[in-house]
mmCIF file of C-alpha atoms in Angstrom:
data_model
loop_
_atom_site.group_PDB
_atom_site.id
_atom_site.type_symbol
_atom_site.label_atom_id
_atom_site.label_comp_id
_atom_site.label_asym_id
_atom_site.label_seq_id
_atom_site.Cartn_x
_atom_site.Cartn_y
_atom_site.Cartn_z
ATOM 1 C CA UNK X 1 14.324 3.716 16.286
ATOM 2 C CA UNK X 2 12.544 4.834 14.252
ATOM 3 C CA UNK X 3 11.598 3.836 10.059
ATOM 4 C CA UNK X 4 12.624 6.495 7.857
ATOM 5 C CA UNK X 5 10.130 8.188 6.854
ATOM 6 C CA UNK X 6 8.990 7.246 3.029
ATOM 7 C CA UNK X 7 8.927 10.371 0.348
ATOM 8 C CA UNK X 8 5.560 11.438 -0.272
ATOM 9 C CA UNK X 9 6.080 11.595 -4.216
ATOM 10 C CA UNK X 10 7.616 7.790 -3.976
ATOM 11 C CA UNK X 11 4.456 6.620 -1.832
ATOM 12 C CA UNK X 12 2.209 8.829 -3.792
ATOM 13 C CA UNK X 13 3.640 6.746 -7.422
ATOM 14 C CA UNK X 14 3.457 3.151 -5.617
ATOM 15 C CA UNK X 15 -0.068 3.844 -4.628
ATOM 16 C CA UNK X 16 -0.856 5.063 -8.046
ATOM 17 C CA UNK X 17 0.847 2.361 -10.063
ATOM 18 C CA UNK X 18 -0.758 -0.003 -7.716
ATOM 19 C CA UNK X 19 -4.392 1.990 -8.672
ATOM 20 C CA UNK X 20 -3.943 1.963 -12.319
ATOM 21 C CA UNK X 21 -3.641 -2.027 -12.172
ATOM 22 C CA UNK X 22 -6.524 -2.063 -9.916
ATOM 23 C CA UNK X 23 -8.557 -0.135 -13.185
ATOM 24 C CA UNK X 24 -6.144 -2.465 -15.589
ATOM 25 C CA UNK X 25 -8.431 -5.616 -14.410
ATOM 26 C CA UNK X 26 -6.739 -6.776 -11.538
ATOM 27 C CA UNK X 27 -2.989 -6.961 -12.444
ATOM 28 C CA UNK X 28 -0.385 -7.092 -10.137
ATOM 29 C CA UNK X 29 2.005 -4.740 -9.642
ATOM 30 C CA UNK X 30 5.867 -6.362 -8.318
ATOM 31 C CA UNK X 31 6.112 -7.225 -4.481
ATOM 32 C CA UNK X 32 8.495 -3.741 -4.237
ATOM 33 C CA UNK X 33 5.866 -1.606 -5.591
ATOM 34 C CA UNK X 34 2.709 -3.189 -3.765
ATOM 35 C CA UNK X 35 5.624 -3.221 -0.069
ATOM 36 C CA UNK X 36 5.997 0.339 -0.997
ATOM 37 C CA UNK X 37 2.221 1.507 -1.468
ATOM 38 C CA UNK X 38 1.116 -0.482 1.834
ATOM 39 C CA UNK X 39 3.833 0.875 4.077
ATOM 40 C CA UNK X 40 3.712 4.120 2.757
ATOM 41 C CA UNK X 41 -0.334 4.371 3.405
ATOM 42 C CA UNK X 42 -0.159 3.124 6.593
ATOM 43 C CA UNK X 43 2.621 5.986 7.244
ATOM 44 C CA UNK X 44 -0.485 8.726 6.026
ATOM 45 C CA UNK X 45 -2.770 6.535 8.390
ATOM 46 C CA UNK X 46 -0.603 6.771 10.881
ATOM 47 C CA UNK X 47 0.505 10.710 10.127
ATOM 48 C CA UNK X 48 -3.153 12.167 10.457
ATOM 49 C CA UNK X 49 -4.589 10.030 13.101
ATOM 50 C CA UNK X 50 -1.534 10.013 15.280
ATOM 51 C CA UNK X 51 -2.129 7.831 18.439
ATOM 52 C CA UNK X 52 -1.583 4.627 19.927
ATOM 53 C CA UNK X 53 -5.064 3.053 21.060
ATOM 54 C CA UNK X 54 -5.215 0.940 17.386
ATOM 55 C CA UNK X 55 -2.920 -1.397 16.091
ATOM 56 C CA UNK X 56 -3.997 -2.073 12.335
ATOM 57 C CA UNK X 57 -1.631 -4.760 10.154
ATOM 58 C CA UNK X 58 -0.699 -5.471 7.187
ATOM 59 C CA UNK X 59 1.667 -8.621 6.393
ATOM 60 C CA UNK X 60 3.744 -8.616 5.683
ATOM 61 C CA UNK X 61 4.976 -5.768 4.819
ATOM 62 C CA UNK X 62 4.153 -2.959 8.410
ATOM 63 C CA UNK X 63 2.158 -2.652 10.799
ATOM 64 C CA UNK X 64 1.550 1.372 12.493
ATOM 65 C CA UNK X 65 -0.183 2.103 15.803
ATOM 66 C CA UNK X 66 -3.106 5.610 15.904
ATOM 67 C CA UNK X 67 -5.685 6.504 17.022
ATOM 68 C CA UNK X 68 -4.899 8.606 19.811
ATOM 69 C CA UNK X 69 -6.434 7.264 23.709
ATOM 70 C CA UNK X 70 -5.290 4.607 26.094
ATOM 71 C CA UNK X 71 -2.175 3.054 25.017
ATOM 72 C CA UNK X 72 -0.874 -0.018 24.934
ATOM 73 C CA UNK X 73 2.504 -0.827 25.932
ATOM 74 C CA UNK X 74 3.290 -4.632 26.216
ATOM 75 C CA UNK X 75 1.910 -7.949 24.411
ATOM 76 C CA UNK X 76 -0.837 -7.454 22.026
ATOM 77 C CA UNK X 77 -3.006 -4.451 22.218
ATOM 78 C CA UNK X 78 -6.741 -4.573 22.585
ATOM 79 C CA UNK X 79 -7.504 -2.997 19.173
ATOM 80 C CA UNK X 80 -6.327 -4.458 16.664
ATOM 81 C CA UNK X 81 -6.505 -4.514 12.336
ATOM 82 C CA UNK X 82 -5.292 -6.552 10.263
ATOM 83 C CA UNK X 83 -5.732 -7.282 7.016
ATOM 84 C CA UNK X 84 -3.896 -7.903 3.228
ATOM 85 C CA UNK X 85 -2.615 -6.021 0.943
ATOM 86 C CA UNK X 86 -5.192 -5.760 -1.417
ATOM 87 C CA UNK X 87 -8.020 -4.754 1.057
ATOM 88 C CA UNK X 88 -6.100 -2.270 2.868
ATOM 89 C CA UNK X 89 -4.982 -0.396 -0.277
ATOM 90 C CA UNK X 90 -8.711 -0.540 -1.755
ATOM 91 C CA UNK X 91 -9.624 0.661 2.136
ATOM 92 C CA UNK X 92 -7.285 3.248 2.122
ATOM 93 C CA UNK X 93 -8.065 4.838 -1.214
ATOM 94 C CA UNK X 94 -11.052 4.570 -0.932
ATOM 95 C CA UNK X 95 -11.843 1.524 -3.889
ATOM 96 C CA UNK X 96 -13.450 -0.348 -0.853
ATOM 97 C CA UNK X 97 -15.924 0.711 2.032
ATOM 98 C CA UNK X 98 -14.690 -0.192 5.576
ATOM 99 C CA UNK X 99 -18.248 -1.584 5.571
ATOM 100 C CA UNK X 100 -18.060 -3.790 2.603
ATOM 101 C CA UNK X 101 -14.912 -5.326 3.808
ATOM 102 C CA UNK X 102 -15.852 -5.941 7.671
ATOM 103 C CA UNK X 103 -18.827 -7.778 5.677
ATOM 104 C CA UNK X 104 -16.740 -9.532 3.323
ATOM 105 C CA UNK X 105 -14.324 -11.030 6.065
ATOM 106 C CA UNK X 106 -11.589 -9.371 4.435
ATOM 107 C CA UNK X 107 -10.607 -7.010 7.812
ATOM 108 C CA UNK X 108 -10.447 -8.359 11.139
ATOM 109 C CA UNK X 109 -10.908 -6.128 13.986
ATOM 110 C CA UNK X 110 -10.713 -6.162 17.694
ATOM 111 C CA UNK X 111 -11.292 -4.212 20.772
ATOM 112 C CA UNK X 112 -14.684 -2.028 20.961
ATOM 113 C CA UNK X 113 -12.257 1.569 19.077
ATOM 114 C CA UNK X 114 -10.856 -1.216 16.308
ATOM 115 C CA UNK X 115 -12.714 0.927 13.279
ATOM 116 C CA UNK X 116 -10.755 3.224 10.809
ATOM 117 C CA UNK X 117 -14.332 3.868 9.055
ATOM 118 C CA UNK X 118 -14.005 7.653 10.010
ATOM 119 C CA UNK X 119 -10.641 7.911 9.103
ATOM 120 C CA UNK X 120 -10.461 6.170 5.571
ATOM 121 C CA UNK X 121 -10.266 6.707 2.406
ATOM 122 C CA UNK X 122 -6.667 8.387 3.655
ATOM 123 C CA UNK X 123 -5.418 9.071 -0.267
ATOM 124 C CA UNK X 124 -6.870 9.633 -3.383
#
């Protein structure tokens, strides 16, 4: 069963709230706003980079499959990217680069296609 699509206005508002909190010194946003921002940006990633070759996980909020290529159907996919919510939102908004997040050990990527550098940022 497909997950309901997040409304663009609601998703952009959640991302803007998170971005403003970061600009104000990294203050925390409520869990619902954080979850909505993460799920919305994952949704946008899946829309701009459709496919099933790479699985992007941001526990505990969500995961999507994206990027064209060989699709996995069972078990753990061969190309997995996992990170925490603040790092993911930093990547999605462009406040953190893929290279910096990888170098800092904030992104765990396995598989030869597990690279989002060309797809980020996905929201401005």
